[in-house]
mmCIF file with all atom_site columns, C-alpha atoms and ligand atoms in Angstrom:
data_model
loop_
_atom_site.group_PDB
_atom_site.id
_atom_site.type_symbol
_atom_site.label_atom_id
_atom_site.label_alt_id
_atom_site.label_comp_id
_atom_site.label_asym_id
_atom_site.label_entity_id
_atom_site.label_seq_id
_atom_site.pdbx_PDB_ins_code
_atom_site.Cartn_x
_atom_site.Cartn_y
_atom_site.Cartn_z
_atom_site.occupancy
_atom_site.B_iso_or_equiv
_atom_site.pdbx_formal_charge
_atom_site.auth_seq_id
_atom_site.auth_comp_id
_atom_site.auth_asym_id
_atom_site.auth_atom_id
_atom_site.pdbx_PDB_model_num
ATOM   1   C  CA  . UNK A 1 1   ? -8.046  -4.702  -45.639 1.00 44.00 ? 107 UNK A CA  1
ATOM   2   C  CA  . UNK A 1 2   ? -8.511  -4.609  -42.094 1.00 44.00 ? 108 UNK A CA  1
ATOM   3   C  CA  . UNK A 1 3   ? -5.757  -7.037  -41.254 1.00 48.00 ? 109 UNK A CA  1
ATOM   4   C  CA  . UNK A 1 4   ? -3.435  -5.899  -43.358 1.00 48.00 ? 110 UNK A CA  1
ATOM   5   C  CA  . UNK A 1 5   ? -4.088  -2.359  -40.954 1.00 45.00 ? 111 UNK A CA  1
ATOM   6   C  CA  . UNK A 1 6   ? -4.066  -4.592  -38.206 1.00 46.00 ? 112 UNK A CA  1
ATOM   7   C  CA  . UNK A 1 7   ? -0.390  -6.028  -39.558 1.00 48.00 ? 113 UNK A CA  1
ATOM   8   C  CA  . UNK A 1 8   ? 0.480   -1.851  -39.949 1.00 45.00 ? 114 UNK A CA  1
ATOM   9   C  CA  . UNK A 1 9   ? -0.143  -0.909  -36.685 1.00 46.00 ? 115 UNK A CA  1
ATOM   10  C  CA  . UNK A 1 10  ? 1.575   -4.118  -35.705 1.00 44.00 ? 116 UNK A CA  1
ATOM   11  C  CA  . UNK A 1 11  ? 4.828   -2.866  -37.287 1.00 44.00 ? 117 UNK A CA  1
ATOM   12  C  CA  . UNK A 1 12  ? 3.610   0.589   -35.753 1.00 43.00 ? 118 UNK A CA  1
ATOM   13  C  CA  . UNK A 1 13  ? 4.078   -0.993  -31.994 1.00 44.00 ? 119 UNK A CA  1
ATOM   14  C  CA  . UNK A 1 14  ? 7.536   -2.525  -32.636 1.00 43.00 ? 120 UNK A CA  1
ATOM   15  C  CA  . UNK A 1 15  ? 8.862   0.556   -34.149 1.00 42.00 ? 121 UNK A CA  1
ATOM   16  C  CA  . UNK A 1 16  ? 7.608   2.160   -31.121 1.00 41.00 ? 122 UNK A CA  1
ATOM   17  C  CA  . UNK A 1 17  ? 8.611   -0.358  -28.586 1.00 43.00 ? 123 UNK A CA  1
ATOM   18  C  CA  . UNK A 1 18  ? 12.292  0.018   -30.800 1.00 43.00 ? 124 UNK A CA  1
ATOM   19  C  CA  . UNK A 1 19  ? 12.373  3.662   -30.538 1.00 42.00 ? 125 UNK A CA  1
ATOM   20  C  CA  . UNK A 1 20  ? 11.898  3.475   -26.590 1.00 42.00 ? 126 UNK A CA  1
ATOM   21  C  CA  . UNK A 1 21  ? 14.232  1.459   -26.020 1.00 42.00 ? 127 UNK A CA  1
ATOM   22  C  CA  . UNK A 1 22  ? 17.233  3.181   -27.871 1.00 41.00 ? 128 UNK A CA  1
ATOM   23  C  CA  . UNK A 1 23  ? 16.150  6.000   -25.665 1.00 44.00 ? 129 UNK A CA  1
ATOM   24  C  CA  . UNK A 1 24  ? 16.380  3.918   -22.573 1.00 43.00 ? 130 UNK A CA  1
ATOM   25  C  CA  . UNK A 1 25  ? 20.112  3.853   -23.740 1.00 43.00 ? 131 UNK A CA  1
ATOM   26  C  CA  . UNK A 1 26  ? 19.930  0.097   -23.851 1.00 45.00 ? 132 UNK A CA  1
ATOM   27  C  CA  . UNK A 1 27  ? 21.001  -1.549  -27.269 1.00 48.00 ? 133 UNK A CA  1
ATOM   28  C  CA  . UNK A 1 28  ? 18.311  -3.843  -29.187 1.00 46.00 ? 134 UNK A CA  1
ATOM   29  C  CA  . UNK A 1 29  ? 20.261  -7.239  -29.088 1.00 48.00 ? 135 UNK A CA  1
ATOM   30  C  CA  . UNK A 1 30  ? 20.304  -8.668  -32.666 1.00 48.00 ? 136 UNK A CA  1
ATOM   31  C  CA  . UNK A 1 31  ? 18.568  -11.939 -31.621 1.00 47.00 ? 137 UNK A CA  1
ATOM   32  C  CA  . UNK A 1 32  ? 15.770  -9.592  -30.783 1.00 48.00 ? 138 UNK A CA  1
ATOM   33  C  CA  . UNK A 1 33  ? 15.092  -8.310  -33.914 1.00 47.00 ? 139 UNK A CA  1
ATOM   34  C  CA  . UNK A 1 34  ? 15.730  -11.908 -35.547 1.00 48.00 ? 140 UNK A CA  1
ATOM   35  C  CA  . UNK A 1 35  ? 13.013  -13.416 -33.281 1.00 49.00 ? 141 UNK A CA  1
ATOM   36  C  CA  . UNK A 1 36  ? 10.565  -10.691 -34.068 1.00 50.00 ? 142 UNK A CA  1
ATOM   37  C  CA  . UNK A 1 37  ? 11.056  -11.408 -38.133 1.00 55.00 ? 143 UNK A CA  1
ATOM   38  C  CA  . UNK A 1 38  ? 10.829  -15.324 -37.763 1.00 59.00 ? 144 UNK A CA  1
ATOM   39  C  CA  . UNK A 1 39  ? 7.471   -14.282 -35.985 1.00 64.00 ? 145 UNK A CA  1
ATOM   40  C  CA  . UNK A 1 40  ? 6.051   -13.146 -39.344 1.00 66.00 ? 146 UNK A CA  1
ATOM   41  C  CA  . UNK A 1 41  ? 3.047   -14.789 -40.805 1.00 64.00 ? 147 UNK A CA  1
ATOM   42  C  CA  . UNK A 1 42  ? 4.653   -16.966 -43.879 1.00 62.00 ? 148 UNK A CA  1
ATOM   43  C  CA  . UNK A 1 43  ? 4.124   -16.057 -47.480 1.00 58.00 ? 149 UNK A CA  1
ATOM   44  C  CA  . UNK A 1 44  ? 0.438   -16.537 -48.536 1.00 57.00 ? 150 UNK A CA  1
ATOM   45  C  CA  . UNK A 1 45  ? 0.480   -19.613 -51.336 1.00 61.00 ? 151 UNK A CA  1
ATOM   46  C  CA  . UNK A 1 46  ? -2.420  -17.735 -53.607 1.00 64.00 ? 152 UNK A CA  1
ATOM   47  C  CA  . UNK A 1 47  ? -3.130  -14.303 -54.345 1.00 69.00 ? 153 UNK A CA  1
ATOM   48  C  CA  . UNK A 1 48  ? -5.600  -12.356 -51.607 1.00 71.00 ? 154 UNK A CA  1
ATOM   49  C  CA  . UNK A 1 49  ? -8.332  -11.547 -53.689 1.00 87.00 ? 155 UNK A CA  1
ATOM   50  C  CA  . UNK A 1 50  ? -10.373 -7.895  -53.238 1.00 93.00 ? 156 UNK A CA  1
ATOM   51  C  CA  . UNK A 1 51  ? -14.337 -7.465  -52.975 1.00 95.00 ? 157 UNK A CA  1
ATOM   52  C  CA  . UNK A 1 52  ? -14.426 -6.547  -56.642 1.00 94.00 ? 158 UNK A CA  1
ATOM   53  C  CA  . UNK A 1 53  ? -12.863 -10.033 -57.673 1.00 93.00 ? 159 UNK A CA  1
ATOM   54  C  CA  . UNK A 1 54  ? -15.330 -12.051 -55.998 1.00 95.00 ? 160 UNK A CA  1
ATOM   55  C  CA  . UNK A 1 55  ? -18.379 -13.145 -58.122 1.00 94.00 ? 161 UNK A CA  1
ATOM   56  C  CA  . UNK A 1 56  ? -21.766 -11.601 -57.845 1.00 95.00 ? 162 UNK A CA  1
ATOM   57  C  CA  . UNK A 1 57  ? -23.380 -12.001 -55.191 1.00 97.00 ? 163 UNK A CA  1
ATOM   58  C  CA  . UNK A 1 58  ? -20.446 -11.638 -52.892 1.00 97.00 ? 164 UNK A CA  1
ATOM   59  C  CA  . UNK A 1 59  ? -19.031 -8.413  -54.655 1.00 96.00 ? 165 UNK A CA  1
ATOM   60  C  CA  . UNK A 1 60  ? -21.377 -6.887  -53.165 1.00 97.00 ? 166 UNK A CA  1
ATOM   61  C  CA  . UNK A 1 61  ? -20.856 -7.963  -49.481 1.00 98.00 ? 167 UNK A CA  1
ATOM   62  C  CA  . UNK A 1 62  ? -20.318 -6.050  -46.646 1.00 98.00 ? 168 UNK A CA  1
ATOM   63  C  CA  . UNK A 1 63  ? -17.025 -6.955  -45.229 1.00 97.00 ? 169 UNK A CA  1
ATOM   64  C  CA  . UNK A 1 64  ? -16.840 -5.439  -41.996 1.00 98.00 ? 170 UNK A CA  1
ATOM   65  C  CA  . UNK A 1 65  ? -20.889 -7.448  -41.396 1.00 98.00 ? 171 UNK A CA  1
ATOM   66  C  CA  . UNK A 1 66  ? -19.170 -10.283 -42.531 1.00 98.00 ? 172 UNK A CA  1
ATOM   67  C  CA  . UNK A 1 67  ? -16.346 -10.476 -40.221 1.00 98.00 ? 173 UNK A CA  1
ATOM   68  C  CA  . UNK A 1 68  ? -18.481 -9.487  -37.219 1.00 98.00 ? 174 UNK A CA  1
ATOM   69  C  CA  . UNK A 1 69  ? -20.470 -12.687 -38.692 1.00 98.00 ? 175 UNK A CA  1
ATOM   70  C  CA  . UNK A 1 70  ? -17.476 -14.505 -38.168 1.00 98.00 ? 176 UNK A CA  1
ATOM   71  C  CA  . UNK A 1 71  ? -17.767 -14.600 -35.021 1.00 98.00 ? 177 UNK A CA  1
ATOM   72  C  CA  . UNK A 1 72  ? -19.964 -16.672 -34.462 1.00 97.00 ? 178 UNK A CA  1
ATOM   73  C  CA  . UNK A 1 73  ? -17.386 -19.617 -36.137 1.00 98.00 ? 179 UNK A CA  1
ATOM   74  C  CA  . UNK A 1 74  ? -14.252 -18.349 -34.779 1.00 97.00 ? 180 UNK A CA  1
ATOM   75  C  CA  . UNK A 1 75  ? -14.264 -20.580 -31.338 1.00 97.00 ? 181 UNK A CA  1
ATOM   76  C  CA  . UNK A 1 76  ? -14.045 -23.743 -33.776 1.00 98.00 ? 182 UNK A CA  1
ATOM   77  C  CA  . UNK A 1 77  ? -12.248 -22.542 -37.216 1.00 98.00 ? 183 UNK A CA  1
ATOM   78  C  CA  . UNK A 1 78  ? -8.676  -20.205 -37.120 1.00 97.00 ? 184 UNK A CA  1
ATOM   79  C  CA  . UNK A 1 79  ? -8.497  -18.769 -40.708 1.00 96.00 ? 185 UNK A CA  1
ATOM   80  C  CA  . UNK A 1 80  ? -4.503  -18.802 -40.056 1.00 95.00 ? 186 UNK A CA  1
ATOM   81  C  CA  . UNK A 1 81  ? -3.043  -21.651 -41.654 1.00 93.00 ? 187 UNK A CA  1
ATOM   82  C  CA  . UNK A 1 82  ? -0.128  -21.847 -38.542 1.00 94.00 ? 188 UNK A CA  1
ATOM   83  C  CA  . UNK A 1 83  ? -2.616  -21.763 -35.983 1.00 95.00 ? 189 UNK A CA  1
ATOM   84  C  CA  . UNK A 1 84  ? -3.860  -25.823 -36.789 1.00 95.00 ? 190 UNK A CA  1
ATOM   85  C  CA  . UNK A 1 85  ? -7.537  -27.110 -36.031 1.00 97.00 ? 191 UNK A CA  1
ATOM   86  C  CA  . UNK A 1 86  ? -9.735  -25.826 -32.977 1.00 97.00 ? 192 UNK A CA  1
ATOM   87  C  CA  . UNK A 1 87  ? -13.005 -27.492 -32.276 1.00 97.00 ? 193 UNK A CA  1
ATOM   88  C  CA  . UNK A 1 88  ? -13.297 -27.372 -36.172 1.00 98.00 ? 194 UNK A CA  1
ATOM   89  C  CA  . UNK A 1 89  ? -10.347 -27.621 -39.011 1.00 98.00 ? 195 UNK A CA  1
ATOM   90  C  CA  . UNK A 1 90  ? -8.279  -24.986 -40.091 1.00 98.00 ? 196 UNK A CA  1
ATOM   91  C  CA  . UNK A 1 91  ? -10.189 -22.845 -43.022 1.00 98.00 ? 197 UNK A CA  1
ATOM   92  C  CA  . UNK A 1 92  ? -7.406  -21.535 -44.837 1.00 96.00 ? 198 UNK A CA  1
ATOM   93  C  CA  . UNK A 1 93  ? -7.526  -22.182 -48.205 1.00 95.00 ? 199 UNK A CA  1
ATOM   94  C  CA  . UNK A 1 94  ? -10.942 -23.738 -47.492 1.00 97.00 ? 200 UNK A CA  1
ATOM   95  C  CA  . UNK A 1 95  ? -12.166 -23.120 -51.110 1.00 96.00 ? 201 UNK A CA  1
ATOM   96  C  CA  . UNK A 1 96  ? -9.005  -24.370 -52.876 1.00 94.00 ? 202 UNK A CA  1
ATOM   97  C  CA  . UNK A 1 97  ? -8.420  -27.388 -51.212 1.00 96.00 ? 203 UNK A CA  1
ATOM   98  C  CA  . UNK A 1 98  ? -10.764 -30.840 -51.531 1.00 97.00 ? 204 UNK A CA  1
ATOM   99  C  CA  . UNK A 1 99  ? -13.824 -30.714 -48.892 1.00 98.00 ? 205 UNK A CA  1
ATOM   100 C  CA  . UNK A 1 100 ? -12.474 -32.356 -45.371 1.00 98.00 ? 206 UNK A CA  1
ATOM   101 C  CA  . UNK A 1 101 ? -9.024  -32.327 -46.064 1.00 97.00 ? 207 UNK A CA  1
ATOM   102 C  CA  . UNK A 1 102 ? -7.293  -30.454 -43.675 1.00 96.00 ? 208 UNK A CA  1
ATOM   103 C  CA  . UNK A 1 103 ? -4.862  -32.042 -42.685 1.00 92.00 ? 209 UNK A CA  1
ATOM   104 C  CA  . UNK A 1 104 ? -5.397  -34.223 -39.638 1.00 91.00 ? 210 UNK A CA  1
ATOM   105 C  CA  . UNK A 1 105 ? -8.743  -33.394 -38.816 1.00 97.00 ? 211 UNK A CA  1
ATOM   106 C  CA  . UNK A 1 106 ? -10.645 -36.459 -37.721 1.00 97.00 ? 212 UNK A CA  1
ATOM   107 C  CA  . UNK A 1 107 ? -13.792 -35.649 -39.561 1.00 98.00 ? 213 UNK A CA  1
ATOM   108 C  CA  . UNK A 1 108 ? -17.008 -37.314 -38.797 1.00 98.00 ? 214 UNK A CA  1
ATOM   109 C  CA  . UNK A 1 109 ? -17.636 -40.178 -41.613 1.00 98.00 ? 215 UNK A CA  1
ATOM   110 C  CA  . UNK A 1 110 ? -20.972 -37.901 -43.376 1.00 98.00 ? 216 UNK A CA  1
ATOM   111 C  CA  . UNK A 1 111 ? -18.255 -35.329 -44.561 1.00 98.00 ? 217 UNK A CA  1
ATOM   112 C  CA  . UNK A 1 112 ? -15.164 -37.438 -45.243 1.00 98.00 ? 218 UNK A CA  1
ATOM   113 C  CA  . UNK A 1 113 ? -17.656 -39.440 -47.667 1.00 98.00 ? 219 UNK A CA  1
ATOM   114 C  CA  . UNK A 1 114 ? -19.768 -36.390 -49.143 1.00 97.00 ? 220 UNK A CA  1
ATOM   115 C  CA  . UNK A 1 115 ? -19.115 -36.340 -52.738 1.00 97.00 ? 221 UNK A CA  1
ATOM   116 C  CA  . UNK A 1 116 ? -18.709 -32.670 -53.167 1.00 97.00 ? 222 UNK A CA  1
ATOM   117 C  CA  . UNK A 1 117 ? -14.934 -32.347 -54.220 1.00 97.00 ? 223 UNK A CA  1
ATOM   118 C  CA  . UNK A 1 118 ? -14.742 -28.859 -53.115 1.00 97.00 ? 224 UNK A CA  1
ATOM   119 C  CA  . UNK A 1 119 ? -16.377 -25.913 -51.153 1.00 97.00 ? 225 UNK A CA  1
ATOM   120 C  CA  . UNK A 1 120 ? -18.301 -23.883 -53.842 1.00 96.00 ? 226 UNK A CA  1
ATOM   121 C  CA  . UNK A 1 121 ? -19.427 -20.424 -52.356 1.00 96.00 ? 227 UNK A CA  1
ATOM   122 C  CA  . UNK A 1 122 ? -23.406 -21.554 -52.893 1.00 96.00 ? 228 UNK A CA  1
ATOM   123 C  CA  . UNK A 1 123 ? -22.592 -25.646 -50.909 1.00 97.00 ? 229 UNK A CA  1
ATOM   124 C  CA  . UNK A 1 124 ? -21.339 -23.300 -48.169 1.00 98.00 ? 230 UNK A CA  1
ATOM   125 C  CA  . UNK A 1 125 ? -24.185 -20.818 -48.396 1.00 97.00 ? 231 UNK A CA  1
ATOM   126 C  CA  . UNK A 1 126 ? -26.801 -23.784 -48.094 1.00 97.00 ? 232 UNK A CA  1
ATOM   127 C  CA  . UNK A 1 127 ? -24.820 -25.585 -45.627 1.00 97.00 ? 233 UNK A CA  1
ATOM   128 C  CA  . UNK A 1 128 ? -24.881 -22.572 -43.159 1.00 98.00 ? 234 UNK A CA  1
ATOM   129 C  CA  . UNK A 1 129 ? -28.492 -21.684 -43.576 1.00 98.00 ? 235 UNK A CA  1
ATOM   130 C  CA  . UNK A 1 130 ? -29.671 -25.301 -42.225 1.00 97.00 ? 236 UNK A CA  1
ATOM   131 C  CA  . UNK A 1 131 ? -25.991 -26.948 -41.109 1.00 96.00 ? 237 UNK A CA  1
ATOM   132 C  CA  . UNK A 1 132 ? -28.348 -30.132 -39.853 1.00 95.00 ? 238 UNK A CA  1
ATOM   133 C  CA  . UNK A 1 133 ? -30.534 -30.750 -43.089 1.00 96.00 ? 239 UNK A CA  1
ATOM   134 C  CA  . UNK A 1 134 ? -28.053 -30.069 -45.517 1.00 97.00 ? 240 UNK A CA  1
ATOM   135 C  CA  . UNK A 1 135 ? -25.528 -32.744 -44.128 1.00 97.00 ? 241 UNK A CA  1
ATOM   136 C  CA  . UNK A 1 136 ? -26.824 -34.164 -41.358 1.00 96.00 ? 242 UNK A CA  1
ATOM   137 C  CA  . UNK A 1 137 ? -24.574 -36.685 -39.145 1.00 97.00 ? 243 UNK A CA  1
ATOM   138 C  CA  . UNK A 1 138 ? -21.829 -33.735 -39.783 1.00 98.00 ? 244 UNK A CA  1
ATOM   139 C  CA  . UNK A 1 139 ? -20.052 -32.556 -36.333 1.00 97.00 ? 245 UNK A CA  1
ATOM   140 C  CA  . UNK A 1 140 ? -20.402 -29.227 -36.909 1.00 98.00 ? 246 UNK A CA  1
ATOM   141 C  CA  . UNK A 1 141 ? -22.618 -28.753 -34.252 1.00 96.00 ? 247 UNK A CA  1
ATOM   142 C  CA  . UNK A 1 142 ? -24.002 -25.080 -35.632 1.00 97.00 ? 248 UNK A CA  1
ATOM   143 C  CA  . UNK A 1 143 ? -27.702 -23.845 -35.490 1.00 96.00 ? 249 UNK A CA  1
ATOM   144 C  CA  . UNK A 1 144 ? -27.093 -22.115 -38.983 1.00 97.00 ? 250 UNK A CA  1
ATOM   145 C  CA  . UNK A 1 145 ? -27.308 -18.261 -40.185 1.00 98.00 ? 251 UNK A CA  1
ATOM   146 C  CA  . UNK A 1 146 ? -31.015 -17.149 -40.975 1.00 98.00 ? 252 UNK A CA  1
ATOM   147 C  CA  . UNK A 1 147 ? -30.372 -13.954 -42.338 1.00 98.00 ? 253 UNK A CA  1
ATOM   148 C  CA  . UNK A 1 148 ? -29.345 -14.397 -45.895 1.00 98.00 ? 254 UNK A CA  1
ATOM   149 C  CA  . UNK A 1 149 ? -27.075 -11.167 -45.996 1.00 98.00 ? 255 UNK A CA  1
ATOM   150 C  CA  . UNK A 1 150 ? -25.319 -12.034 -43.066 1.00 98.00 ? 256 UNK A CA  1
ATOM   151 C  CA  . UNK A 1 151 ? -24.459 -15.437 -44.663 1.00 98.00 ? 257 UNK A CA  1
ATOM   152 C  CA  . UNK A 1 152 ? -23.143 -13.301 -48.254 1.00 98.00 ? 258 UNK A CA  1
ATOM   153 C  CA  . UNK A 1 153 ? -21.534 -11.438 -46.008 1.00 98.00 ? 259 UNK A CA  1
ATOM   154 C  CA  . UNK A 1 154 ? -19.595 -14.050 -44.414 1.00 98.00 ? 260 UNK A CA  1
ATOM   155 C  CA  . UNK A 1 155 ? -18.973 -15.966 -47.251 1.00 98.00 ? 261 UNK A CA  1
ATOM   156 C  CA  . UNK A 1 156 ? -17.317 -12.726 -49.142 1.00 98.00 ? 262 UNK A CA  1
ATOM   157 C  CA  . UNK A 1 157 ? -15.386 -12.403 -46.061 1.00 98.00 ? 263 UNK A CA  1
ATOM   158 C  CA  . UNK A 1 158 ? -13.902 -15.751 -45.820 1.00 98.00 ? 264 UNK A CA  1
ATOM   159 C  CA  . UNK A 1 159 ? -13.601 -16.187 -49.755 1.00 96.00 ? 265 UNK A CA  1
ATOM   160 C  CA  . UNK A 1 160 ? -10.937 -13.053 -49.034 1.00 96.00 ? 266 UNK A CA  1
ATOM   161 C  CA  . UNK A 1 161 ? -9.521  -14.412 -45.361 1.00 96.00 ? 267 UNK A CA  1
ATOM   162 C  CA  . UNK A 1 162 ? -9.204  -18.177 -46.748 1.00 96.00 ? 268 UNK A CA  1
ATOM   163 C  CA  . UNK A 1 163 ? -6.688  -16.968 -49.164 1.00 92.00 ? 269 UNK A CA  1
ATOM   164 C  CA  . UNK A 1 164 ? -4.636  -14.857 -47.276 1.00 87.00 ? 270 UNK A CA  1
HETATM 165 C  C1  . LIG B 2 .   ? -19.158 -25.505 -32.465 1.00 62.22 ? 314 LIG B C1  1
HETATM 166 C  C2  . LIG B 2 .   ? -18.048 -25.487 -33.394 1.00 62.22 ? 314 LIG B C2  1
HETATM 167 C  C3  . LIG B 2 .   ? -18.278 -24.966 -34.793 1.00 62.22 ? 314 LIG B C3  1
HETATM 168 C  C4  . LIG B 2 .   ? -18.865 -23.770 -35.176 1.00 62.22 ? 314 LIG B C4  1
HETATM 169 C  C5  . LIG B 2 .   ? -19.501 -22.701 -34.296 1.00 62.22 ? 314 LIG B C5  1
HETATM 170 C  C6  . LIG B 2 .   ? -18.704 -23.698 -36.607 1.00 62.22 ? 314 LIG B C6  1
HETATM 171 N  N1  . LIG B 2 .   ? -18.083 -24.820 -37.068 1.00 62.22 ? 314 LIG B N1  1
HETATM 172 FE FE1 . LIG B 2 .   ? -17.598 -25.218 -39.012 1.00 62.22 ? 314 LIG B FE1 1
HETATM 173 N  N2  . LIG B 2 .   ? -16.956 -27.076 -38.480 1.00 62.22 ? 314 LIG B N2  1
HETATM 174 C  C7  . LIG B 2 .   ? -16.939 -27.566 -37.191 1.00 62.22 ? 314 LIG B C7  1
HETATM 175 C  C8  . LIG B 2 .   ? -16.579 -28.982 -37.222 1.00 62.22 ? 314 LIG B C8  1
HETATM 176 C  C9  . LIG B 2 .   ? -16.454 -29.905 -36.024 1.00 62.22 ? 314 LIG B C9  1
HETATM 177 C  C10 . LIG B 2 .   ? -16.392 -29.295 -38.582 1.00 62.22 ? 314 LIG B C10 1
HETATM 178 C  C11 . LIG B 2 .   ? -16.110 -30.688 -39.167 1.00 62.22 ? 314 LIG B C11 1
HETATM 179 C  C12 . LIG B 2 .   ? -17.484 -31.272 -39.455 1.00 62.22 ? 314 LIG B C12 1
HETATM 180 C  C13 . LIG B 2 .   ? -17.531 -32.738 -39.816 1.00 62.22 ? 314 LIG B C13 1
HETATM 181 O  O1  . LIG B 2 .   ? -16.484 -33.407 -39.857 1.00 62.22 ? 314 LIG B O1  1
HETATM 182 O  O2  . LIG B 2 .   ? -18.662 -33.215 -40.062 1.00 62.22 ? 314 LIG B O2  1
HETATM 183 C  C14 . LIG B 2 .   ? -16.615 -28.056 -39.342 1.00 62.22 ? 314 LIG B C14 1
HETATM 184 C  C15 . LIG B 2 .   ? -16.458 -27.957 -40.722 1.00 62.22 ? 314 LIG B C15 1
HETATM 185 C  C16 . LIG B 2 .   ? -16.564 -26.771 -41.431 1.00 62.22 ? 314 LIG B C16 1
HETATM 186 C  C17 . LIG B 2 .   ? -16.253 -26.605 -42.824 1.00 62.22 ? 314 LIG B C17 1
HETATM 187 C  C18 . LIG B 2 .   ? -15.754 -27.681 -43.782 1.00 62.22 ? 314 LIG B C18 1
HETATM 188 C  C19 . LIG B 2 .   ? -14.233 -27.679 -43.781 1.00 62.22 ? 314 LIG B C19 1
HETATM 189 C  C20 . LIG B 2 .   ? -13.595 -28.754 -44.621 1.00 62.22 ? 314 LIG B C20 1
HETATM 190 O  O3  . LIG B 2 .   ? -12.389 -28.954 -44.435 1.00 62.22 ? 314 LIG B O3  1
HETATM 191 O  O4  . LIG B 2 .   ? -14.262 -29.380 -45.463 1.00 62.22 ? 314 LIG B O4  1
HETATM 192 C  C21 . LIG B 2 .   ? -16.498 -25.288 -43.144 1.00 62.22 ? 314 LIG B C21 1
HETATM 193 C  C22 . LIG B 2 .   ? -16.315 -24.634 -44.503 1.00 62.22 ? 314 LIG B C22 1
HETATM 194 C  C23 . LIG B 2 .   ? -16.994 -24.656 -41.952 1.00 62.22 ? 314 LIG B C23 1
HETATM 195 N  N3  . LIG B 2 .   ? -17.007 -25.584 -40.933 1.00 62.22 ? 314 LIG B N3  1
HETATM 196 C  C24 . LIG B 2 .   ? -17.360 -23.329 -41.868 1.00 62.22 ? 314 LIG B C24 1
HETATM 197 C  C25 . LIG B 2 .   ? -17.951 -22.741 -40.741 1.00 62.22 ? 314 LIG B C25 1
HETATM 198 C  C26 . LIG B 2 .   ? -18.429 -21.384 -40.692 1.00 62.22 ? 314 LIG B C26 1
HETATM 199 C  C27 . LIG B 2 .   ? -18.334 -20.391 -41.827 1.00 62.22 ? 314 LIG B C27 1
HETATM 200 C  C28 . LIG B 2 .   ? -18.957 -21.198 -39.443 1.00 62.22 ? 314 LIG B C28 1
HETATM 201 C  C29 . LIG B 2 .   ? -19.638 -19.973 -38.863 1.00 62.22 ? 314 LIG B C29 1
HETATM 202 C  C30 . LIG B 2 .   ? -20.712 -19.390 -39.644 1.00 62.22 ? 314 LIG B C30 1
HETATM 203 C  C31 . LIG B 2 .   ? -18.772 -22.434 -38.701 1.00 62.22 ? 314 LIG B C31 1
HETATM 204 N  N4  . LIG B 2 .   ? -18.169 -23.351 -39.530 1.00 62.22 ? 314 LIG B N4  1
HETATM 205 C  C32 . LIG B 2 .   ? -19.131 -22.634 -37.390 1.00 62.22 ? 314 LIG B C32 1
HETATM 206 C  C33 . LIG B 2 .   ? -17.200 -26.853 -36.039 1.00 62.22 ? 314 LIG B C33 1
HETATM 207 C  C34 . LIG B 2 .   ? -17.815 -25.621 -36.003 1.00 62.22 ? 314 LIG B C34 1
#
C-alpha cells in the first residue's frame, strides 16, 4: 500500500518535472521519456498479496509497525529483486523460493545444509526471536526481535514486500 503511494507520487514528480519543463519552452527529448520508462521496476512474477490474504496470525499485523521493524534488517537485505545482495541476500520472493538460494549468495555452510526446504512464516518467526540458538554457525549476525508483535508485524510485512 504504501509503496504503491510511494510509486504515485513518483509518477506525481515526473509529471511535474514534465509540466515545467514544457513551460520552460524547452521540448522533452524522446530519449528522455524512454529512459525514464526502462527505469520502471519489472513486472512482479506472483501476485502481491493484501493483509486479509495472509493467514492468521499475520492478518492481523500492523503494517506500518512492521515496516518501521524493517528497519532494523534493511542495511543487509533489499526486498527489490534488481537491487542484488547487501550484507545479506536479496529477500524477494524469500518465501517462494528454496531456503539459501538466492542466487549467488555465498552462504555460510549451517544454512546452505539446513534441511528446511523453504521459509515458512513460523521457521522465520523462531529464527528472529533467538537468530543464534535457532541456527547457530548462521552469518546473520542479528541479536533477534523480543517483542513478539513486532516480529508478526514484520513477518506480515515482508510476506506482502517479498512478493511484490
Ligand atoms: C547484519 C546484517 C543482517 C541483519 C541486520 C539481518 N540479516 Fe538476515 N541475513 C544476513 C545474512 C548474512 C544472511 C545469510 C546467513 C547465512 O548464510 O547463514 C541472512 C539471511 C536471512 C534470511 C534467509 C534468506 C535465504 O535466502 O534463505 C532471511 C529470511 C533473513 N535473513 C531475514 C532477516 C530479517 C527479517 C531481518 C530483520 C529482522 C534480518 N534478516 C536482519 C544478514 C543480516
Amino acid at each position: 500500500m504504501t509503496r504503491r503511494n510511494m510509486h504515485l507520487s513518483g509518477a506525481v514528480m515526473i509529471a511535474l518535472a514534465l509540466a515545467a519543463c514544457g513551460e520552460g519552452g524547452s521540448p522533452t527529448p524522446a530519449a528522455e521519456t524512454t529512459q525514464t520508462q526502462a527505469a520502471e521496476p519489472p513486472a512482479p512474477t506472483v501476485p502481491a498479496l493484501t493483509l486479509s490474504d495472509l493467514p492468521a496470525p499475520y492478518n492481523e499485523a500492523d503494517l506500518e509497525r512492521g515496516k518501521a521493524v524493517f528497519a532494523k534488517c534493511r542495511n543487509c537485505h533489499s526486498l527489490v529483486a534488481a537491487e542484488g545482495a547487501r550484507v545479506g541476500p536479496n529477500l524477494h520472493g524469500v518465501f517462494e523460493r528454496p531456503t539459501a538460494s538466492a542466487e549467488g549468495f555465498r552462504y555460510s555452510p549451517a544454512l546452505a545444509e539446513w534441511p528446511e526446504e523453504t521459509w515458512r512464516p513460523d521457521l522465520l518467526e523462531q529464527w528472529l526471536e533467538k537468530p543464534k540458538d535457532f541456527l547457530p554457525g548462521s552469518s546473520m549476525f542479528f541479536n533477534g526481535i523480543d517483542d513478539a508483535d513486532d516480529r508478526r508485524d514484520v513477518i506480515a510485512f515482508l510476506l506482502i514486500e517479498t512478493r511484490r
